[in-house]
Short mmCIF file of C-alpha atoms in Angstrom, two decimals:
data_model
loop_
_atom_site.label_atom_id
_atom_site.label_comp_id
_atom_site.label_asym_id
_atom_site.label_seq_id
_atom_site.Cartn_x
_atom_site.Cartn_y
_atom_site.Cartn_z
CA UNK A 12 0.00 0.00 0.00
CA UNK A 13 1.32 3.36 -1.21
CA UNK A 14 2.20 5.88 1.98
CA UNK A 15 0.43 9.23 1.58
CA UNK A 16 2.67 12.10 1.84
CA UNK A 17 4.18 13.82 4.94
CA UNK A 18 2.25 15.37 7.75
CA UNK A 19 3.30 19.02 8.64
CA UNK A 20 4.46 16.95 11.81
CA UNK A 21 7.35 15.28 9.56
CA UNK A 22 8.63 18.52 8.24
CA UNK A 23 8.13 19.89 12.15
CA UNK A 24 10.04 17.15 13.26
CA UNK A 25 12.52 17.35 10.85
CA UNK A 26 13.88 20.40 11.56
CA UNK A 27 12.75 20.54 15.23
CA UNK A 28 9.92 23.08 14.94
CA UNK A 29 6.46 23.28 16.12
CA UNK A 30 3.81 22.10 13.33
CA UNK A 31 1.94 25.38 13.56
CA UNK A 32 5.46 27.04 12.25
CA UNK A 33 5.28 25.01 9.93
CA UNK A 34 1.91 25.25 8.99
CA UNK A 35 2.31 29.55 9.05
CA UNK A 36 6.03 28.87 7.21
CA UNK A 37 3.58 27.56 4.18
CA UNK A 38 0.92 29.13 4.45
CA UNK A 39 2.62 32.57 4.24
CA UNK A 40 0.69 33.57 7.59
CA UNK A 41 2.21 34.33 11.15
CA UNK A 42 5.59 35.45 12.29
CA UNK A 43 8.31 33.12 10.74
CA UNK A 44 11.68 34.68 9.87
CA UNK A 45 12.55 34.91 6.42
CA UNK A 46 15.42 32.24 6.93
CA UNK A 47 13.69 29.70 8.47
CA UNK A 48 10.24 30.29 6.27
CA UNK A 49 12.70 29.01 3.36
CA UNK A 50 14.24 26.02 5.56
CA UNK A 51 10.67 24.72 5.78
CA UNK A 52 9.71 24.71 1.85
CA UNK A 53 12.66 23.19 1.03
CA UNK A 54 12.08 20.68 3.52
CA UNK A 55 8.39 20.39 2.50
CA UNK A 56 9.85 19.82 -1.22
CA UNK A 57 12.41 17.40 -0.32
CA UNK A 58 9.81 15.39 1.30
CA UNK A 59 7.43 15.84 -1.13
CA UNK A 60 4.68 16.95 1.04
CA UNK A 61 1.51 17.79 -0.63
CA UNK A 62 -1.34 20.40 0.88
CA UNK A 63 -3.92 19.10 2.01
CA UNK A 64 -7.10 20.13 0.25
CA UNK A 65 -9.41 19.41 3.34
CA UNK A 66 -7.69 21.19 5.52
CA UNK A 67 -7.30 24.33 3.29
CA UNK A 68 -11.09 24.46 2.63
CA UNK A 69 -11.76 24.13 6.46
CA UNK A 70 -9.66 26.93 7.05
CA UNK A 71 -10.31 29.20 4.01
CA UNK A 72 -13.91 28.25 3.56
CA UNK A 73 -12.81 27.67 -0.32
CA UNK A 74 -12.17 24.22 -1.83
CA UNK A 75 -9.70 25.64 -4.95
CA UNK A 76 -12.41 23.34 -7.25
CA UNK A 77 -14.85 25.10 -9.77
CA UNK A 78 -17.85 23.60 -11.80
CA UNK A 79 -18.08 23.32 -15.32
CA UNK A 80 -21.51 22.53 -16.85
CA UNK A 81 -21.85 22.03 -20.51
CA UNK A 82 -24.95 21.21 -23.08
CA UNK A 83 -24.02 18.41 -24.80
CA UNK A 84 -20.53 16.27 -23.43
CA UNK A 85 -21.14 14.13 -27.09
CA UNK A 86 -20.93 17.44 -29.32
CA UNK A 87 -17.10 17.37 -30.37
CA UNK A 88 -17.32 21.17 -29.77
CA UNK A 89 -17.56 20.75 -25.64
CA UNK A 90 -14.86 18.58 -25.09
CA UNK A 91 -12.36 21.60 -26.63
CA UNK A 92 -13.81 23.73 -24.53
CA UNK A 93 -13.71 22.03 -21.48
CA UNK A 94 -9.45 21.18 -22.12
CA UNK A 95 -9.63 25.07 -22.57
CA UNK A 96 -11.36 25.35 -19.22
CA UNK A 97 -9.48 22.98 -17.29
CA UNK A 98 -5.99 24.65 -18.66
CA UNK A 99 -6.83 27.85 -17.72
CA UNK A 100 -8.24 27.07 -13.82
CA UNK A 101 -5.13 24.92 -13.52
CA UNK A 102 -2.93 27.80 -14.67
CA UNK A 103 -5.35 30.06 -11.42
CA UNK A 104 -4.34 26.92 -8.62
CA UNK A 105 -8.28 25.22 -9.25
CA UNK A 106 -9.45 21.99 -10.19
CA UNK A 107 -12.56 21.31 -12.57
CA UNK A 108 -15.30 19.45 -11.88
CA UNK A 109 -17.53 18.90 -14.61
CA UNK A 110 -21.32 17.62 -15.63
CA UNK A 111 -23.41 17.18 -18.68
CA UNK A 112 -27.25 19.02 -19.41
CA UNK A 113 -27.49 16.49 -22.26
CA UNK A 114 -29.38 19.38 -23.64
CA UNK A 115 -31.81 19.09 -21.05
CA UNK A 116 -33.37 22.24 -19.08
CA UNK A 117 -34.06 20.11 -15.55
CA UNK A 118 -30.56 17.92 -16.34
CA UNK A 119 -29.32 21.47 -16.32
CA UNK A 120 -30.76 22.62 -13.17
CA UNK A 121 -30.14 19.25 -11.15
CA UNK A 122 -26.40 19.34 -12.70
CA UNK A 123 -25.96 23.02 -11.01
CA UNK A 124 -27.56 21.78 -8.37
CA UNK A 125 -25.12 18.97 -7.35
CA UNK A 126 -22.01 20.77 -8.09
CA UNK A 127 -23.41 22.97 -5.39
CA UNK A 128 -23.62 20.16 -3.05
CA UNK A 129 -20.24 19.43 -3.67
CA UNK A 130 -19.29 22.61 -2.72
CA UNK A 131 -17.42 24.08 -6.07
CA UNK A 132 -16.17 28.01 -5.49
CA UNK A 133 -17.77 28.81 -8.44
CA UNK A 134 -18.69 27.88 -11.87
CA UNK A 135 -18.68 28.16 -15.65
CA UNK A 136 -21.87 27.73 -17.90
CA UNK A 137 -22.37 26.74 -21.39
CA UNK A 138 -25.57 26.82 -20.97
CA UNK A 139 -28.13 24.86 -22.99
CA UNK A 140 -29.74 26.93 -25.36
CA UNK A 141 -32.83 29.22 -25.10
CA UNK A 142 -31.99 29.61 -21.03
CA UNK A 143 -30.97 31.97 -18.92
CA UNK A 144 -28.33 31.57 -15.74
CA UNK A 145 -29.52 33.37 -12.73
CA UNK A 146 -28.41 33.71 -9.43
CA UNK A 147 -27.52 29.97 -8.93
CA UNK A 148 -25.81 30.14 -5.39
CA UNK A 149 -22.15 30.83 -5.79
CA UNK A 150 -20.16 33.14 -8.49
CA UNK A 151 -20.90 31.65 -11.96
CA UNK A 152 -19.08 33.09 -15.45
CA UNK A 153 -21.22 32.33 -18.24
CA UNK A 154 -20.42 31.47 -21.98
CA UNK A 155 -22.75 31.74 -24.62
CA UNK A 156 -22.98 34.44 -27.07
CA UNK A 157 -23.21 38.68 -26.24
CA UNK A 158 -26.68 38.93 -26.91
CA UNK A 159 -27.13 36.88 -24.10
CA UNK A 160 -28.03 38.60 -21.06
CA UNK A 161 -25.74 37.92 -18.10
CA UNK A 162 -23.24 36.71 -20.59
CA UNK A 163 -19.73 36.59 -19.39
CA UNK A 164 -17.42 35.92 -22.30
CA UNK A 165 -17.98 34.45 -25.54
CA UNK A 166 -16.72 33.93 -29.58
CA UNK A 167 -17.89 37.12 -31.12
CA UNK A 168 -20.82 34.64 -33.44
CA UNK A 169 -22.22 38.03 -35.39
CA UNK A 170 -19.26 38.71 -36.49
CA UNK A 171 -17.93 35.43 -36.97
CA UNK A 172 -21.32 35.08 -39.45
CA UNK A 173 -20.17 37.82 -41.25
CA UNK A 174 -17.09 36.69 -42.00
CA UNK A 175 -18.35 33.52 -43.84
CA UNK A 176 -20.50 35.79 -45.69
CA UNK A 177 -18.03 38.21 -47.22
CA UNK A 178 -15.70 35.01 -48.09
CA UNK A 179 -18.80 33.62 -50.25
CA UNK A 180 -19.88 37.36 -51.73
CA UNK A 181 -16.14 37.99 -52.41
CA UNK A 182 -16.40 34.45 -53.94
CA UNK A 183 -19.29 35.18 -56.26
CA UNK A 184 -21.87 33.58 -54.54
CA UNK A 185 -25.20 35.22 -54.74
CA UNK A 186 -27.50 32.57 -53.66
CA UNK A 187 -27.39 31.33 -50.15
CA UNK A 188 -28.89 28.32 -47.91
CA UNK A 189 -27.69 28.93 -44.27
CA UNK A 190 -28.38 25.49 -42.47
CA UNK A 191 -29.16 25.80 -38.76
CA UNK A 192 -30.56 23.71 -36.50
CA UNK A 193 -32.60 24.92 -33.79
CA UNK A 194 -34.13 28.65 -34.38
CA UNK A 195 -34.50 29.12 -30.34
CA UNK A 196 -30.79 28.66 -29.92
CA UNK A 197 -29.00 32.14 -29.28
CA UNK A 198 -25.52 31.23 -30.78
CA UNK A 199 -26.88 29.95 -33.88
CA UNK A 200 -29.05 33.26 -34.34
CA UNK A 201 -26.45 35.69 -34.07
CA UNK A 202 -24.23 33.62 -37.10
CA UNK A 203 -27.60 33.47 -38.83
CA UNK A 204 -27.74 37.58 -38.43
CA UNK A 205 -24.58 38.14 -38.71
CA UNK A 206 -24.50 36.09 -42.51
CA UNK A 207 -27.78 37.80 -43.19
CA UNK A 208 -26.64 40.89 -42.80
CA UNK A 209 -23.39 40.66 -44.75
CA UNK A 210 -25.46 39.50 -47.88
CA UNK A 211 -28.57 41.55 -47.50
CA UNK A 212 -27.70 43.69 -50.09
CA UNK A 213 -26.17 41.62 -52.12
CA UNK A 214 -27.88 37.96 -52.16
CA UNK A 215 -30.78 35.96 -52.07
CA UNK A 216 -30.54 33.80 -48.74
CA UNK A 217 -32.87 31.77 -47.27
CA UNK A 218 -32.97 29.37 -44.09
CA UNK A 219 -33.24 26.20 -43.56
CA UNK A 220 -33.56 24.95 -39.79
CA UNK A 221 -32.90 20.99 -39.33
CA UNK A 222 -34.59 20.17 -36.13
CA UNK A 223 -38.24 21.46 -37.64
CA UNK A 224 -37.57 19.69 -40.36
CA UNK A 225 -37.01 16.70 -38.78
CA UNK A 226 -40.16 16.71 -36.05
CA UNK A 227 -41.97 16.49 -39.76
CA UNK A 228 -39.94 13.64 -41.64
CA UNK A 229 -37.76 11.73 -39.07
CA UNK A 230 -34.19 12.08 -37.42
CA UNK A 231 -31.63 12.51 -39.67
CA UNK A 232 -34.13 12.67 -42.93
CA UNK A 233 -32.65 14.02 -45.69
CA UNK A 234 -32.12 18.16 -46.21
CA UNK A 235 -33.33 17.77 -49.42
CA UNK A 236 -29.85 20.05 -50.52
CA UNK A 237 -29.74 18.68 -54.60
CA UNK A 238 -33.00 20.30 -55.02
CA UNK A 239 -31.65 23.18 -53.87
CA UNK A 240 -29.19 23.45 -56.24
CA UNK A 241 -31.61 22.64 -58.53
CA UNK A 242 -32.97 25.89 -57.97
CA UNK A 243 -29.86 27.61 -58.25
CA UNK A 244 -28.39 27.64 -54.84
CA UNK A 245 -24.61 27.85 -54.90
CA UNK A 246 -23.36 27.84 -51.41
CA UNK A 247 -24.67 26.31 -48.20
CA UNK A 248 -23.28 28.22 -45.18
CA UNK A 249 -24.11 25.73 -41.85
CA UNK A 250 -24.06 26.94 -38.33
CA UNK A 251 -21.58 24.67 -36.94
CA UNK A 252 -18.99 21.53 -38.37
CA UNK A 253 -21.62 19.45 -37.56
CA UNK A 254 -24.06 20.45 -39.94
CA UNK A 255 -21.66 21.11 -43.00
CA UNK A 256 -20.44 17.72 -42.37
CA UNK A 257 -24.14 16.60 -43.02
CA UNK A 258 -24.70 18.81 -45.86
CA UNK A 259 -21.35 17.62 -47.57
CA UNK A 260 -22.28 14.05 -46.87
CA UNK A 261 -25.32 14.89 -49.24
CA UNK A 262 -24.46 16.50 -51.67
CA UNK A 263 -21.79 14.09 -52.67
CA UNK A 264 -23.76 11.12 -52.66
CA UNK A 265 -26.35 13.13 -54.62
CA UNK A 266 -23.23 12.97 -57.58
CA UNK A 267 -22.97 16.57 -56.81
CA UNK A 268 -19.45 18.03 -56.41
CA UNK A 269 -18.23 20.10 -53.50
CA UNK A 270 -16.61 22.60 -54.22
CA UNK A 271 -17.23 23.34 -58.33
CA UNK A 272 -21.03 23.07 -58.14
CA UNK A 273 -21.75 24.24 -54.57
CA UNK A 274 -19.66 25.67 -51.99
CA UNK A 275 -19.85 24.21 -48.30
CA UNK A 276 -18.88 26.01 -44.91
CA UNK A 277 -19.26 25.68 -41.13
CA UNK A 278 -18.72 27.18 -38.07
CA UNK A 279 -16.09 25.77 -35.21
CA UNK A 280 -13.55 24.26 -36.71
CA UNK A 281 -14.05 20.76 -34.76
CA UNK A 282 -10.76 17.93 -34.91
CA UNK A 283 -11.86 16.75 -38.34
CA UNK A 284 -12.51 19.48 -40.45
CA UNK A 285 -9.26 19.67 -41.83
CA UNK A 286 -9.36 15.99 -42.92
CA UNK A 287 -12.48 15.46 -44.45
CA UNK A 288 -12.72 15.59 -47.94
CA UNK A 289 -12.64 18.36 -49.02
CA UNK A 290 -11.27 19.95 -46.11
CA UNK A 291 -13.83 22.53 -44.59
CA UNK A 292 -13.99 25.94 -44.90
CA UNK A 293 -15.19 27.32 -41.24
CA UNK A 294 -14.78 30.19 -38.51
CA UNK A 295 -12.63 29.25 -35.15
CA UNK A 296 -13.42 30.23 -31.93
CA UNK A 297 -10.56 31.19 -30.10
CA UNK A 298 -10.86 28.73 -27.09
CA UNK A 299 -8.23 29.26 -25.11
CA UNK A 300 -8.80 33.29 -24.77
CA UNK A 301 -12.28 32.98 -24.12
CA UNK A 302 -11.49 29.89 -21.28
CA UNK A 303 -8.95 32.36 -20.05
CA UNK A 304 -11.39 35.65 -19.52
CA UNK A 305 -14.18 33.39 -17.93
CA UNK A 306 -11.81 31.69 -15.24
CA UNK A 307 -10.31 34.93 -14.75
CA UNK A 308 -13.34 36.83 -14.08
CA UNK A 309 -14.80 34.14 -12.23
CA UNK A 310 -11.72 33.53 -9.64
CA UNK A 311 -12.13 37.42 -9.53
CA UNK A 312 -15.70 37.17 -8.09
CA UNK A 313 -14.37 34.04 -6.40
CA UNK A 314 -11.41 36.24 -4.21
CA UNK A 315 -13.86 39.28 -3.56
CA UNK A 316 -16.77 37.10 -1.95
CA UNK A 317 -17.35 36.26 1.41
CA UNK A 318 -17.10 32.40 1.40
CA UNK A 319 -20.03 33.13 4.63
CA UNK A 320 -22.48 34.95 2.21
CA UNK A 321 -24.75 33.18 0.41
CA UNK A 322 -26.33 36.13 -1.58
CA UNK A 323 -24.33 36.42 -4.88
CA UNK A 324 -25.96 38.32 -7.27
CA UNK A 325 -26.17 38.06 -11.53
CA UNK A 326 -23.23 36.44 -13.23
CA UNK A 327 -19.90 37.97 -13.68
CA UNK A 328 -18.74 40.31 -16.13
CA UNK A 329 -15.39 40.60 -17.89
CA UNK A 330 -14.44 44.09 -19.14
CA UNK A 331 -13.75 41.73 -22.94
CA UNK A 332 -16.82 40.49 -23.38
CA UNK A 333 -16.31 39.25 -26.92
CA UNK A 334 -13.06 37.50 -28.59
CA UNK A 335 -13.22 37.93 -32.51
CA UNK A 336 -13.55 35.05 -34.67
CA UNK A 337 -11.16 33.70 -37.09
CA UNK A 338 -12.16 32.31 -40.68
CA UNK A 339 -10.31 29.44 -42.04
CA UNK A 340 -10.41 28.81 -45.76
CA UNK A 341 -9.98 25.21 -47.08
CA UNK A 342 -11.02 23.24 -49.63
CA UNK A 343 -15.01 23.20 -49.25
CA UNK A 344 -15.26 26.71 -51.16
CA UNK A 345 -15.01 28.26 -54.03
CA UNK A 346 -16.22 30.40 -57.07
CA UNK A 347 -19.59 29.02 -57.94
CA UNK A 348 -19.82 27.79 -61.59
CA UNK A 349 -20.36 30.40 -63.97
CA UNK A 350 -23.76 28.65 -65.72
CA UNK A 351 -25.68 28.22 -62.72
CA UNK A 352 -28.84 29.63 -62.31
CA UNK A 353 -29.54 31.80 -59.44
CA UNK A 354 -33.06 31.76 -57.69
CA UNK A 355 -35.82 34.05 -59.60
CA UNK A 356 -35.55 36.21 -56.24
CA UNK A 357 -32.03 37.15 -56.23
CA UNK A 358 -32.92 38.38 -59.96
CA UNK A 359 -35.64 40.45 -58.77
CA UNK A 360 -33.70 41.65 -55.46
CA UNK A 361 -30.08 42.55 -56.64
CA UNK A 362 -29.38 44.68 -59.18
CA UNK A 363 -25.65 43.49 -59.35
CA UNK A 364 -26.69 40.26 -60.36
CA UNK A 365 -29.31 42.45 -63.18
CA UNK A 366 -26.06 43.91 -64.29
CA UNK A 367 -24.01 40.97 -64.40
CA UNK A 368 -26.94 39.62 -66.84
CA UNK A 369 -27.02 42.08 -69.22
CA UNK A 370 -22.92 42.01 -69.99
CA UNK A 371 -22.89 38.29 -70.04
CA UNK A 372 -21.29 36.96 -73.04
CA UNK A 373 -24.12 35.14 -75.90
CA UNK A 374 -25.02 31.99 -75.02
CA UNK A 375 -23.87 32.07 -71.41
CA UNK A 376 -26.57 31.12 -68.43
CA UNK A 377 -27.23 34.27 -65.78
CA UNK A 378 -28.99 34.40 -62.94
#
């Protein structure tokens, strides 16, 4: 059986002190001369003593552990986040204690509710989506999206939308499908809005949202995508990896090519997007900044409470409330093909794509 490590009463004995010197020598408390406050850590090192964690929450009233609660453990996204999380309140001196909503508004709730029990310092939120983190019992950072209220930190998703929109316009795209899945999630809105409102002048787009879709015609039904570029749709912009992945998967066993008939991006940049075929075109969230704002704001809140106070207020605030996306071009885009047709909309609502027509060489398709 493997001995635990030393007692403050080995290092005490060790170098014939009392164990409360010791104990102050560590702790950085109490009157212990410079000299021998040194003596004693390197002591403590050579033995390899270890504090205990008990002891330091019965005398600080803190336990040095935080929560983490996430939507969905399965989504590939979450796991990134939570090595982003766990880095970053390692880094602060914490430990991470994590549990799963499954997506679920009471999981959620009970899941809060038993890292309370466990008494965590504080916590960090993804929440699930369409909710709202209130005053939960202990300092909580939350990550969602800005137009969030009590949002903490998060990717900047508006403008992270907008980026994948002025890659397709500068691409030539003028017809758009933006593939979402779940209209009352928050995150997914804003890259909805923020595509919408990089094309509005310049494009037909319309919306497709997956989850509605399939309530009518079955899990994983198909998006019915090669009718859509049927009608002249040239790009498919997707709210997350997850989705493009889907709409890929279509489209090429439809015989349709990605990317010289239809252009395919996504939002997240999950493990495999660089290795599917073709590689994906998609926005990154910066991970490790935003993991690094939330602990910091929330071990902020942590340090000014009163461990004896139970009244805690909204969620923290960090002064950066929104870390810009990054777009990452691969091999999913491109220039749509010049004889496509365009939706009869986008002829009636863009008069680039009226001008475009009328200088088009003889013979040659326009929208």
């Amino acid at each position: 059986m493997a001995r635990s490590g030393p007692k403050l009463t080995r290092i005490a004995r060790a170098l014939g002190v009392s164990a409360a010197t010791v104990s102050n020598a560590l702790s950085g408390k109490g009157r212990v001369s410079a000299e021998m406050a040194e003596k004693i850590r390197a002591t403590a090192a050579e033995l390899g003593y270890v504090p205990s964690l008990a002891g330091r929450a019965l005398r600080t009233g803190r336990t040095a552990v935080i929560g983490l609660v996430l939507p969905d453990i399965a989504n590939p996204l979450f796991p990134q986040i939570a090595q982003a999380i766990e880095l970053a309140a390692s880094s602060a001196g914490y430990g991470v204690l994590i549990a799963d909503s499954r997506g679920d508004v009471t999981t959620q709730t009970k899941a809060i509710e038993r890292l309370i029990d466990r008494d965590v310092d504080g916590m960090v939120i993804v929440p699930r989506r369409g909710t709202r983190i209130a005053d939960v019992g202990c300092p909580v950072a939350v990550i969602d999206t800005p137009s969030t209220p009590g949002n903490t930190v998060a990717a900047d998703h508006w403008g992270g939308g907008r980026q994948i929109a002025e890659h397709l316009k500068a691409l030539g795209h003028r017809s758009v499908l933006v593939i979402g899945n779940n209209p009352a999630s928050n995150v997914q809105n804003d890259r909805i809005g923020g595509i919408r409102s990089a094309l509005a002048e310049d494009a037909f787009v319309e919306t497709l949202w997956i989850e509605p879709l399939e309530r009518e015609q079955g899990k994983g039904c198909p998006l019915g995508l090669a009718e859509k570029v049927a009608q002249g749709f040239t790009a498919f912009a997707c709210v997350s990896d997850l989705h493009a992945l889907r709409a890929l998967t279509e489209l090429q066993r439809a015989g349709i090519n990605v990317p010289e008939r239809a252009s395919v991006t996504g939002f997240d940049d999950l493990i495999w997007s660089p290795v599917v075929t073709p590689a994906l075109t998609t926005a990154r969230m910066d991970m490790t900044r935003i993991a690094a704002i939330a602990v910091e704001a929330l071990v902020k809140a942590i340090g000014e409470r009163d461990p004896t106070d139970a009244a805690i207020g909204a969620p923290v605030t960090a002064a950066n409330a929104e870390v810009p996306m990054q777009l990452v071009v691969r091999q999913s885009s491109a220039a749509p093909p010049r004889t496509q047709f365009q939706p009869a909309q986008t002829i009636a609502n863009a008069s680039t794509i009226a001008d475009a027509r009328t200088s088009a060489p003889e013979g040659e398709h326009q929208p």
